[in-house]
PDB file of C-alpha atoms in Angstrom:
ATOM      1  CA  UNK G   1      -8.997   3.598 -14.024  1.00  0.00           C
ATOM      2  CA  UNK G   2      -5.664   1.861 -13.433  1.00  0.00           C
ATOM      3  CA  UNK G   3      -5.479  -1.814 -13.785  1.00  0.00           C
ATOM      4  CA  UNK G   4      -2.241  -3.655 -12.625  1.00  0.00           C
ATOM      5  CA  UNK G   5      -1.850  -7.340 -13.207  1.00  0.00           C
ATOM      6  CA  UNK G   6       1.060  -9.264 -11.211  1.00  0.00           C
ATOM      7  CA  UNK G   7       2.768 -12.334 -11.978  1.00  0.00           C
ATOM      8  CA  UNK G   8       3.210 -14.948 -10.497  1.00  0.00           C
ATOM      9  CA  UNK G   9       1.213 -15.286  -7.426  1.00  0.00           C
ATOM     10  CA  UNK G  10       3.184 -17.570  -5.933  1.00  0.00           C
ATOM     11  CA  UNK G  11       7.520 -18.203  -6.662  1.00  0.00           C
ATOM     12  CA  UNK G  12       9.541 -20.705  -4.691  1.00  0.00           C
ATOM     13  CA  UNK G  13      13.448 -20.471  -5.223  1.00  0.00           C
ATOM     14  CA  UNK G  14      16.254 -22.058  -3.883  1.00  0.00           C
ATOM     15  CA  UNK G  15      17.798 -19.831  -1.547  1.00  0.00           C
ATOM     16  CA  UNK G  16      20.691 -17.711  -3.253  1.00  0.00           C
ATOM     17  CA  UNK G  17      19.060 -18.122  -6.603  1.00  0.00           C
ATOM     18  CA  UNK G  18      17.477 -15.014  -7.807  1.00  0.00           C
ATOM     19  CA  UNK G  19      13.859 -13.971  -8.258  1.00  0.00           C
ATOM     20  CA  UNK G  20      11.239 -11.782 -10.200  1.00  0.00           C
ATOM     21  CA  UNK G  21       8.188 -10.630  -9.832  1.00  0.00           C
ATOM     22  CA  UNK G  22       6.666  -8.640 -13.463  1.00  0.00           C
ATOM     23  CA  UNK G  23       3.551  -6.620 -13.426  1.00  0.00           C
ATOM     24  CA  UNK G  24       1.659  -5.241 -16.219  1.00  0.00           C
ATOM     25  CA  UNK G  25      -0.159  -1.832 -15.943  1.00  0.00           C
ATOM     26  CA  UNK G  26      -3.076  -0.427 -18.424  1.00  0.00           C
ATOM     27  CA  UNK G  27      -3.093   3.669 -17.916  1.00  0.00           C
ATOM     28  CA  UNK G  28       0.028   5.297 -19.838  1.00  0.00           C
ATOM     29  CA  UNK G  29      -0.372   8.456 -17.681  1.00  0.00           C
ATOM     30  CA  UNK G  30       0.987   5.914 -14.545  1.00  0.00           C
ATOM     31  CA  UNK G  31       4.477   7.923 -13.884  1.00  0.00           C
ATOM     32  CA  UNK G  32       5.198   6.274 -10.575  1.00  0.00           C
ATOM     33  CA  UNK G  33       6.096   2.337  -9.698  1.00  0.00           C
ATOM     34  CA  UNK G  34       6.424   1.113  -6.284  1.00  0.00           C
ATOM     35  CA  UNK G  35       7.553  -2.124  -4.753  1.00  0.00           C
ATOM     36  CA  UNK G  36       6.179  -3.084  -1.278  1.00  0.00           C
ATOM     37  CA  UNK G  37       7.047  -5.699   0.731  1.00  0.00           C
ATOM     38  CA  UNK G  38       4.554  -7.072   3.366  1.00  0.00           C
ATOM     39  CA  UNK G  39       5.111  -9.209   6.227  1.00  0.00           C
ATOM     40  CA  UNK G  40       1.880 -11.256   8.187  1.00  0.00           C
ATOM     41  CA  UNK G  41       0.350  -8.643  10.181  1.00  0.00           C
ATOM     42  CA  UNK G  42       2.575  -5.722   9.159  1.00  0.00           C
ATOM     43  CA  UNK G  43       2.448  -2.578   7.253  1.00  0.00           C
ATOM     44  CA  UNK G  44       4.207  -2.422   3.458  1.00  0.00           C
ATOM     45  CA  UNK G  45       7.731  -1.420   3.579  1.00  0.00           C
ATOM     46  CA  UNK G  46       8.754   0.377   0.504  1.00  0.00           C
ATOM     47  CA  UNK G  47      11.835  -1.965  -0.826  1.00  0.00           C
ATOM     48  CA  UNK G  48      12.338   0.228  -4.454  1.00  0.00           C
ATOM     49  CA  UNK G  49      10.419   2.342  -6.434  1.00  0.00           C
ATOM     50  CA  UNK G  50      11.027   3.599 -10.152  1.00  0.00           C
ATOM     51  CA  UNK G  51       9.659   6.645 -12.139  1.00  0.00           C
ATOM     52  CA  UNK G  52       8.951   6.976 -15.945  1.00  0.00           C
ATOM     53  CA  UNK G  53      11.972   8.981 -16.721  1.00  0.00           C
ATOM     54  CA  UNK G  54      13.683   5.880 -16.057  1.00  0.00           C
ATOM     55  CA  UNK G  55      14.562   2.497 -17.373  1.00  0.00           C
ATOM     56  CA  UNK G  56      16.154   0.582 -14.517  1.00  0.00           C
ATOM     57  CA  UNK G  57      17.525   1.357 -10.791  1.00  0.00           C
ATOM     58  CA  UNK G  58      19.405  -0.760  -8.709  1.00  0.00           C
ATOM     59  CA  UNK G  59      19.923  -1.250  -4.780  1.00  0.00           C
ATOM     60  CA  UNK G  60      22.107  -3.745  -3.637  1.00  0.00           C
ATOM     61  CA  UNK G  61      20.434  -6.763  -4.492  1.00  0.00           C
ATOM     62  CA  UNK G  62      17.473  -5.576  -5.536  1.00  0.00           C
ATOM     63  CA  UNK G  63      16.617  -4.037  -9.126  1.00  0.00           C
ATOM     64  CA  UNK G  64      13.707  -2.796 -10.935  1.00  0.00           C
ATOM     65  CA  UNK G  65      13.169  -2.622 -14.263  1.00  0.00           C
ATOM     66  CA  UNK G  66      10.617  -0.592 -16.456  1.00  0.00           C
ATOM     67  CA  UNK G  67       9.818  -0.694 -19.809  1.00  0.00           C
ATOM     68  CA  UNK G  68       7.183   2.245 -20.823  1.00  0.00           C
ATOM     69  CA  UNK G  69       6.396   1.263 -24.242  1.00  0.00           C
ATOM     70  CA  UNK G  70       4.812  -2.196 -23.124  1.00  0.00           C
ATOM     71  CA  UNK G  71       3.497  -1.032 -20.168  1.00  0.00           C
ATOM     72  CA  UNK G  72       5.295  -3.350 -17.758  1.00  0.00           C
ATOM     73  CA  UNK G  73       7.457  -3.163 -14.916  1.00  0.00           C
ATOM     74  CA  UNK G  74       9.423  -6.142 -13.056  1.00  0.00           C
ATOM     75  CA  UNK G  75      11.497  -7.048  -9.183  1.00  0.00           C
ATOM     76  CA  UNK G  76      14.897  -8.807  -9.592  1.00  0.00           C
ATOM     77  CA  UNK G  77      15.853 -10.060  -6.350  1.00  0.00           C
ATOM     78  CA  UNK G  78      19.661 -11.527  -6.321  1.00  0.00           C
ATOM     79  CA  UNK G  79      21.312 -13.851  -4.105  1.00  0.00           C
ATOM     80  CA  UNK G  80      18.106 -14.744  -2.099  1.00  0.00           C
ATOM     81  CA  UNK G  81      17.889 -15.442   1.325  1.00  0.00           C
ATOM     82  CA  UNK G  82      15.452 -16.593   3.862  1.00  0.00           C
ATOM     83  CA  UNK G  83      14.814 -12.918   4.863  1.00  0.00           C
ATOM     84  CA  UNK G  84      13.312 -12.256   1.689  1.00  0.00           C
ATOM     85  CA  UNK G  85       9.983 -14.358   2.380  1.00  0.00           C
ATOM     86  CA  UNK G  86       7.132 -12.265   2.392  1.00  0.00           C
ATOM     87  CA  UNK G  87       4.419 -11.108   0.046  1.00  0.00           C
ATOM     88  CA  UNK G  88       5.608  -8.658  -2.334  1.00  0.00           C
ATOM     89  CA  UNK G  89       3.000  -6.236  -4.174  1.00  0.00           C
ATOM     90  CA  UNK G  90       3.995  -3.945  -6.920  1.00  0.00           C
ATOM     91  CA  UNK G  91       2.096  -0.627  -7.711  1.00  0.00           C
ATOM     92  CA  UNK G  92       1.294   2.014 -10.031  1.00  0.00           C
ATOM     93  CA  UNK G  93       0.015   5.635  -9.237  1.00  0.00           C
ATOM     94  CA  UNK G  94       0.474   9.382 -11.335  1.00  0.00           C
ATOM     95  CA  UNK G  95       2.225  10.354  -8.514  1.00  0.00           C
ATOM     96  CA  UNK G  96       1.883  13.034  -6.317  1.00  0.00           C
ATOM     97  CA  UNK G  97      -1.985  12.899  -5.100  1.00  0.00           C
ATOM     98  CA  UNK G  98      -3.184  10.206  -6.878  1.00  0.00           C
ATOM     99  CA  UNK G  99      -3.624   7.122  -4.514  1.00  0.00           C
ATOM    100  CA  UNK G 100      -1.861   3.354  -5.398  1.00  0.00           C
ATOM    101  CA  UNK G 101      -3.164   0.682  -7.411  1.00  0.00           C
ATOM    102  CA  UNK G 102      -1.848  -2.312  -6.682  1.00  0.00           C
ATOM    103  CA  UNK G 103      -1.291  -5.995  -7.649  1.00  0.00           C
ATOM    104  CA  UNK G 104      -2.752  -9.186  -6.306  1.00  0.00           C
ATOM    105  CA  UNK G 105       0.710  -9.554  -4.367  1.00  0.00           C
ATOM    106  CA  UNK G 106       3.018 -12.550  -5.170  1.00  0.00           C
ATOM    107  CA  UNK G 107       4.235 -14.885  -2.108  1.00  0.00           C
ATOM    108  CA  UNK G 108       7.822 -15.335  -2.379  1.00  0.00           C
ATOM    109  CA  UNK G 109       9.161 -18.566  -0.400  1.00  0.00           C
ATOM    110  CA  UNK G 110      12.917 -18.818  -0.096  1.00  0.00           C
ATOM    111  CA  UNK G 111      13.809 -22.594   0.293  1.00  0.00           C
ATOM    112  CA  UNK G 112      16.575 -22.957   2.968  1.00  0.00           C
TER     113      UNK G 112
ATOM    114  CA  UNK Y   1      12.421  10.460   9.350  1.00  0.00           C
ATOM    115  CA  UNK Y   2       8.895   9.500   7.662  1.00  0.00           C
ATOM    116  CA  UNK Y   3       7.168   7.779  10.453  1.00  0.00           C
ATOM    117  CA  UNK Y   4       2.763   7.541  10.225  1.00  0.00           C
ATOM    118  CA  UNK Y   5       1.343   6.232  13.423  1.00  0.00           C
ATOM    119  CA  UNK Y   6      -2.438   4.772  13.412  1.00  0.00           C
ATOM    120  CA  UNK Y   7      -4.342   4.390  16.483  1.00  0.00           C
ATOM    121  CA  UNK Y   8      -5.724   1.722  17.848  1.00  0.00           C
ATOM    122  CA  UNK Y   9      -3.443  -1.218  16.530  1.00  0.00           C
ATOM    123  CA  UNK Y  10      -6.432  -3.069  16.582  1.00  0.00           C
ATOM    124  CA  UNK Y  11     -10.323  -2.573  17.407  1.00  0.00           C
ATOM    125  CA  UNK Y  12     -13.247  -5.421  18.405  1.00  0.00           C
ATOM    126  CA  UNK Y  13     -17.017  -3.831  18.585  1.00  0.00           C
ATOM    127  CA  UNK Y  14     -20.392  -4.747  18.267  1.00  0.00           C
ATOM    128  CA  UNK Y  15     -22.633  -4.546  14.693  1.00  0.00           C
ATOM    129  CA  UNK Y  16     -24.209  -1.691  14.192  1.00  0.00           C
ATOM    130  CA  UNK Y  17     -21.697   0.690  16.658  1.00  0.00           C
ATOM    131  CA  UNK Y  18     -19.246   3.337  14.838  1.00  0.00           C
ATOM    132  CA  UNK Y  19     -15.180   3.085  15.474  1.00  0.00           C
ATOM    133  CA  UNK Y  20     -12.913   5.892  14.487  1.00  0.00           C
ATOM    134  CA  UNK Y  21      -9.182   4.892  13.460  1.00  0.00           C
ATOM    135  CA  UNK Y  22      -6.889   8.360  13.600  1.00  0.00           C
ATOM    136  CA  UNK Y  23      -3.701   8.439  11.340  1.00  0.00           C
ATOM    137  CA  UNK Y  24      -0.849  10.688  11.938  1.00  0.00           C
ATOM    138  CA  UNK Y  25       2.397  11.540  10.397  1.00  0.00           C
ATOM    139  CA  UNK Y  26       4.486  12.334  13.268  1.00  0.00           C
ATOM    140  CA  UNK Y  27       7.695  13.225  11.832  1.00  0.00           C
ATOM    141  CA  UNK Y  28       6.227  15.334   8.605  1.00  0.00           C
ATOM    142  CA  UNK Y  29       3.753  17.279   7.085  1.00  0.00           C
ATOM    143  CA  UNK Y  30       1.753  15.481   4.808  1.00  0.00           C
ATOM    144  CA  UNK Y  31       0.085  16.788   1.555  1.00  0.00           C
ATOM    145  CA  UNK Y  32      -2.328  14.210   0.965  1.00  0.00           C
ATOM    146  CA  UNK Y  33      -3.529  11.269   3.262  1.00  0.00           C
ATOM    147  CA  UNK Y  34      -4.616   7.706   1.730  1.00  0.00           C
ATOM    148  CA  UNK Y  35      -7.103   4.991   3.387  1.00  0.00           C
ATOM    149  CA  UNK Y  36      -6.755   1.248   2.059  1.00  0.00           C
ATOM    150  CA  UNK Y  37      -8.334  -1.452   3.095  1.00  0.00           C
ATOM    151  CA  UNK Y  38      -7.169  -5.307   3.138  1.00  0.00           C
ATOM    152  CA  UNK Y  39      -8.997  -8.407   3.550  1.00  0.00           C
ATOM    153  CA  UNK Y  40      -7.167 -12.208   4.423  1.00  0.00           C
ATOM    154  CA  UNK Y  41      -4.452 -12.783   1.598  1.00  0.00           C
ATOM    155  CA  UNK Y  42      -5.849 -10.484  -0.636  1.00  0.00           C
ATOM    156  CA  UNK Y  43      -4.035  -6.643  -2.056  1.00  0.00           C
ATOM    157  CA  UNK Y  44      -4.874  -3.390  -0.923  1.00  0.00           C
ATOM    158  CA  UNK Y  45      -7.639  -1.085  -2.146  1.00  0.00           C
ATOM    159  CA  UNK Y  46      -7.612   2.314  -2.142  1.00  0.00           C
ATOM    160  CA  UNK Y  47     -10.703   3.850  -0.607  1.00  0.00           C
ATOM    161  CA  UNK Y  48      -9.949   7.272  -0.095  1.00  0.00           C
ATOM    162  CA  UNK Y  49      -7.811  10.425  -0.720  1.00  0.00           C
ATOM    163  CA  UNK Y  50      -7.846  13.074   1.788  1.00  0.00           C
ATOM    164  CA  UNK Y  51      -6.320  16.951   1.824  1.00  0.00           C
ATOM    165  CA  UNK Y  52      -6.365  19.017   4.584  1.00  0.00           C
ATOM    166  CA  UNK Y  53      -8.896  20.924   4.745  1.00  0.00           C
ATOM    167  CA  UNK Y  54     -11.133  19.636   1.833  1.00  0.00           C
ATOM    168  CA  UNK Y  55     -13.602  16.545   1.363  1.00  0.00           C
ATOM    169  CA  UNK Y  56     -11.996  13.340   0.862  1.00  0.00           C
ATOM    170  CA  UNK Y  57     -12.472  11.606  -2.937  1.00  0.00           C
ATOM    171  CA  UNK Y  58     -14.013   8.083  -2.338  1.00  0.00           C
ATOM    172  CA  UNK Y  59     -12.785   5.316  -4.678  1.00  0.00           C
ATOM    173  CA  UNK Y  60     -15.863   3.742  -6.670  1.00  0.00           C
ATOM    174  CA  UNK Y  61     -17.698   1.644  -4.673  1.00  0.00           C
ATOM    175  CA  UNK Y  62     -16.890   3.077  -1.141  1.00  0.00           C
ATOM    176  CA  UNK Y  63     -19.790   4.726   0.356  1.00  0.00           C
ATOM    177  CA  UNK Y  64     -18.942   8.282   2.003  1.00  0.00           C
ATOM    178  CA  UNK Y  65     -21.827   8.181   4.090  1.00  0.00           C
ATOM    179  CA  UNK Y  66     -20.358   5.225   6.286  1.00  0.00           C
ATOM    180  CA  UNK Y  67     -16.773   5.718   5.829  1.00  0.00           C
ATOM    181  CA  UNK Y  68     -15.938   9.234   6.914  1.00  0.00           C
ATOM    182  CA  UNK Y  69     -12.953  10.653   6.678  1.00  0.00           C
ATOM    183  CA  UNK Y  70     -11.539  13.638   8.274  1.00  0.00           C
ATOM    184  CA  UNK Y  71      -8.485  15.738   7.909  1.00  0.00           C
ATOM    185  CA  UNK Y  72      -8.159  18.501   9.745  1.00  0.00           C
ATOM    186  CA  UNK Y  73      -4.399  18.891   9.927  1.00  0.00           C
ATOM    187  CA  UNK Y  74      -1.376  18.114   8.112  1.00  0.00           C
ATOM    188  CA  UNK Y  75      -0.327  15.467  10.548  1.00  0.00           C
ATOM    189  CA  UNK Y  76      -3.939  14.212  11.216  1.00  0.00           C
ATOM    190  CA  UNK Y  77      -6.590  12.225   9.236  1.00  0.00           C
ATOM    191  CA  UNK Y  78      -9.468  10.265  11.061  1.00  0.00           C
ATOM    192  CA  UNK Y  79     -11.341   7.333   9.121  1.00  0.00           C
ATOM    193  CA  UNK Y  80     -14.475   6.214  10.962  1.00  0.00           C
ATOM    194  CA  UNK Y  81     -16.801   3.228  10.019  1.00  0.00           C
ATOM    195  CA  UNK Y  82     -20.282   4.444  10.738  1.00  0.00           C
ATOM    196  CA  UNK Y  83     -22.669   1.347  12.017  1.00  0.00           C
ATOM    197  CA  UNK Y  84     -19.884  -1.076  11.031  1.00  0.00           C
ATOM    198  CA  UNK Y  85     -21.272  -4.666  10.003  1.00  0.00           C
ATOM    199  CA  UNK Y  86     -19.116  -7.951  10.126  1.00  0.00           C
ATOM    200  CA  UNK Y  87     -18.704  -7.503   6.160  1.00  0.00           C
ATOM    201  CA  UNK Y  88     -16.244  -4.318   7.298  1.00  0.00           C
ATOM    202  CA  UNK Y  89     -13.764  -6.477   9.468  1.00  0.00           C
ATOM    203  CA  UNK Y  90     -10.823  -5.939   7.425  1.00  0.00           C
ATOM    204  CA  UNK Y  91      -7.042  -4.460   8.182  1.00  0.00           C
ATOM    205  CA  UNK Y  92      -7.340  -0.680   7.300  1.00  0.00           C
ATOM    206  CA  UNK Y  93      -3.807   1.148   6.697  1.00  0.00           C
ATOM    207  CA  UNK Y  94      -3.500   4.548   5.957  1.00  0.00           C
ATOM    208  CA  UNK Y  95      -0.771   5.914   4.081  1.00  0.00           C
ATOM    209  CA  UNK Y  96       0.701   9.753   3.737  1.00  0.00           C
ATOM    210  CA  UNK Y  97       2.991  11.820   1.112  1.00  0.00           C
ATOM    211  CA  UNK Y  98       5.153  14.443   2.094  1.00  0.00           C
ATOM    212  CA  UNK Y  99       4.343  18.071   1.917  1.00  0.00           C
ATOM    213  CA  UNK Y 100       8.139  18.743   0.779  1.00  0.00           C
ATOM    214  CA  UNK Y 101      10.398  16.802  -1.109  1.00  0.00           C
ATOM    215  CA  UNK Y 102       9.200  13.500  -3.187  1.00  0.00           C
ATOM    216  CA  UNK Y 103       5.594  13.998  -3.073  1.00  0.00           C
ATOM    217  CA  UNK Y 104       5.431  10.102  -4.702  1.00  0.00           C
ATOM    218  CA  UNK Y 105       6.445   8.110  -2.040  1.00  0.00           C
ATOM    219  CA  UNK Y 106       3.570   6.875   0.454  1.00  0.00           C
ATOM    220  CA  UNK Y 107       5.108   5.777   3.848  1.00  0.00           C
ATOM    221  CA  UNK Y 108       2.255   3.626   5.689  1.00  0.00           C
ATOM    222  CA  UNK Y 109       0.865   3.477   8.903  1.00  0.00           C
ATOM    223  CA  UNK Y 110       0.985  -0.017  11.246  1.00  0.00           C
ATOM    224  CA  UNK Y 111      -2.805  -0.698  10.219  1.00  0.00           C
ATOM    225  CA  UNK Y 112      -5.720  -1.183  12.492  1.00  0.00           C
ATOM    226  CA  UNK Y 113      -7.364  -4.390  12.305  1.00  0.00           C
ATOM    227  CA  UNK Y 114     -11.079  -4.227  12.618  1.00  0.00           C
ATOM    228  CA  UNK Y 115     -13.204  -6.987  13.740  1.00  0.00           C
ATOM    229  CA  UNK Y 116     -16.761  -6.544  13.745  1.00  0.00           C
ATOM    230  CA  UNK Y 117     -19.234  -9.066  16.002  1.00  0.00           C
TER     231      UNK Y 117
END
């Protein structure tokens, strides 16, 4: 089955410096790559998500980048701020009816 | 648009009693329902994929006998933890796809956190 490995498990940044979280992922016939962000307590919020068919996609200050051929896939967060502490957990599924694998989650603190 | 409710929020019982957890997409028809499970600090795991109408496909490792899952809408799926043991406190989210339009994206339910005496 699907493996996906996420790096690192822990990032502290300055706040308004940028961030990234990269993942790894071992089954080619993945198609579909999530981002979730979770709060204490809380359900994960979809933040971005990216499909196969494409290389990168951008909102606002958040980007995702994929790169097929190696099999990873990374979250560029911009201009951080102290909003954007939380665990984030990437994730990789066929799509459709296939369920999500995810990472081990990173914990993102944004220094004030 | 895309809202999945789970019911109760939260649960306390007594080893060895059986608690049922109901997940519904109220906004939506779902194709396919999702159970995950998460313990302290650690990632979800997938347990189970359920279609209306048709047995649910356990993960590896999850036993069918004392997780069962029901769907018997396309707003509706029920988990319920048969004689649950303290080892099955855990948060338990369930997730749904829609039956139209991007069938990829899984909007989650609130969770129901478990706690077993």
């Amino acid at each position: 089955g699907e493996n996906v490995e996420q790096h690192p498990s822990t990032l502290s940044v300055q706040e308004g410096d940028s961030a990234v979280i990269k993942c790894t992922y071992s089954d080619s016939a993945s198609n579909y790559f999530p981002w979730y962000k979770q709060e204490l307590g809380k359900r994960p919020q979809l933040i971005i998500d990216i499909r196969s068919n494409v290389g990168e996609k951008k909102d606002q200050r958040i980007a995702v980048t994929l790169n097929k051929t190696a099999k990873h896939f990374s979250l560029h967060i911009t201009e951080t701020q102290p909003e954007d502490s939380a665990v984030y957990f990437c994730a990789a599924s066929n799509g459709g009816a296939d369920g999500l694998t995810f990472g081990k989650g990173t914990h993102l603190i944004i220094q004030p | 648009g895309a809202v999945v409710s789970q019911h109760p929020s939260w649960v306390i019982c007594k080893s060895g009693t059986s608690v049922k957890i109901e997940c519904r997409s109220l906004d939506f028809q779902a194709t396919t329902m999702f159970w995950y499970r998460q313990f302290p600090k650690q990632s979800l795991m997938l347990m189970a994929t359920s279609n209306e109408g048709s047995k649910a496909t356990y993960e590896q490792g999850v036993e069918k006998d004392k997780f069962l899952i029901n769907h018997a809408s396309l707003t509706l799926s029920t988990l319920t933890v048969t004689s649950a043991h303290p080892e099955d406190s855990s948060f338990y989210i369930c997730s749904a796809t829609r039956l139209a339009g991007s069938t990829d994206t899984q909007y989650f339910g609130p969770g129901t956190r478990l706690t077993v005496l």
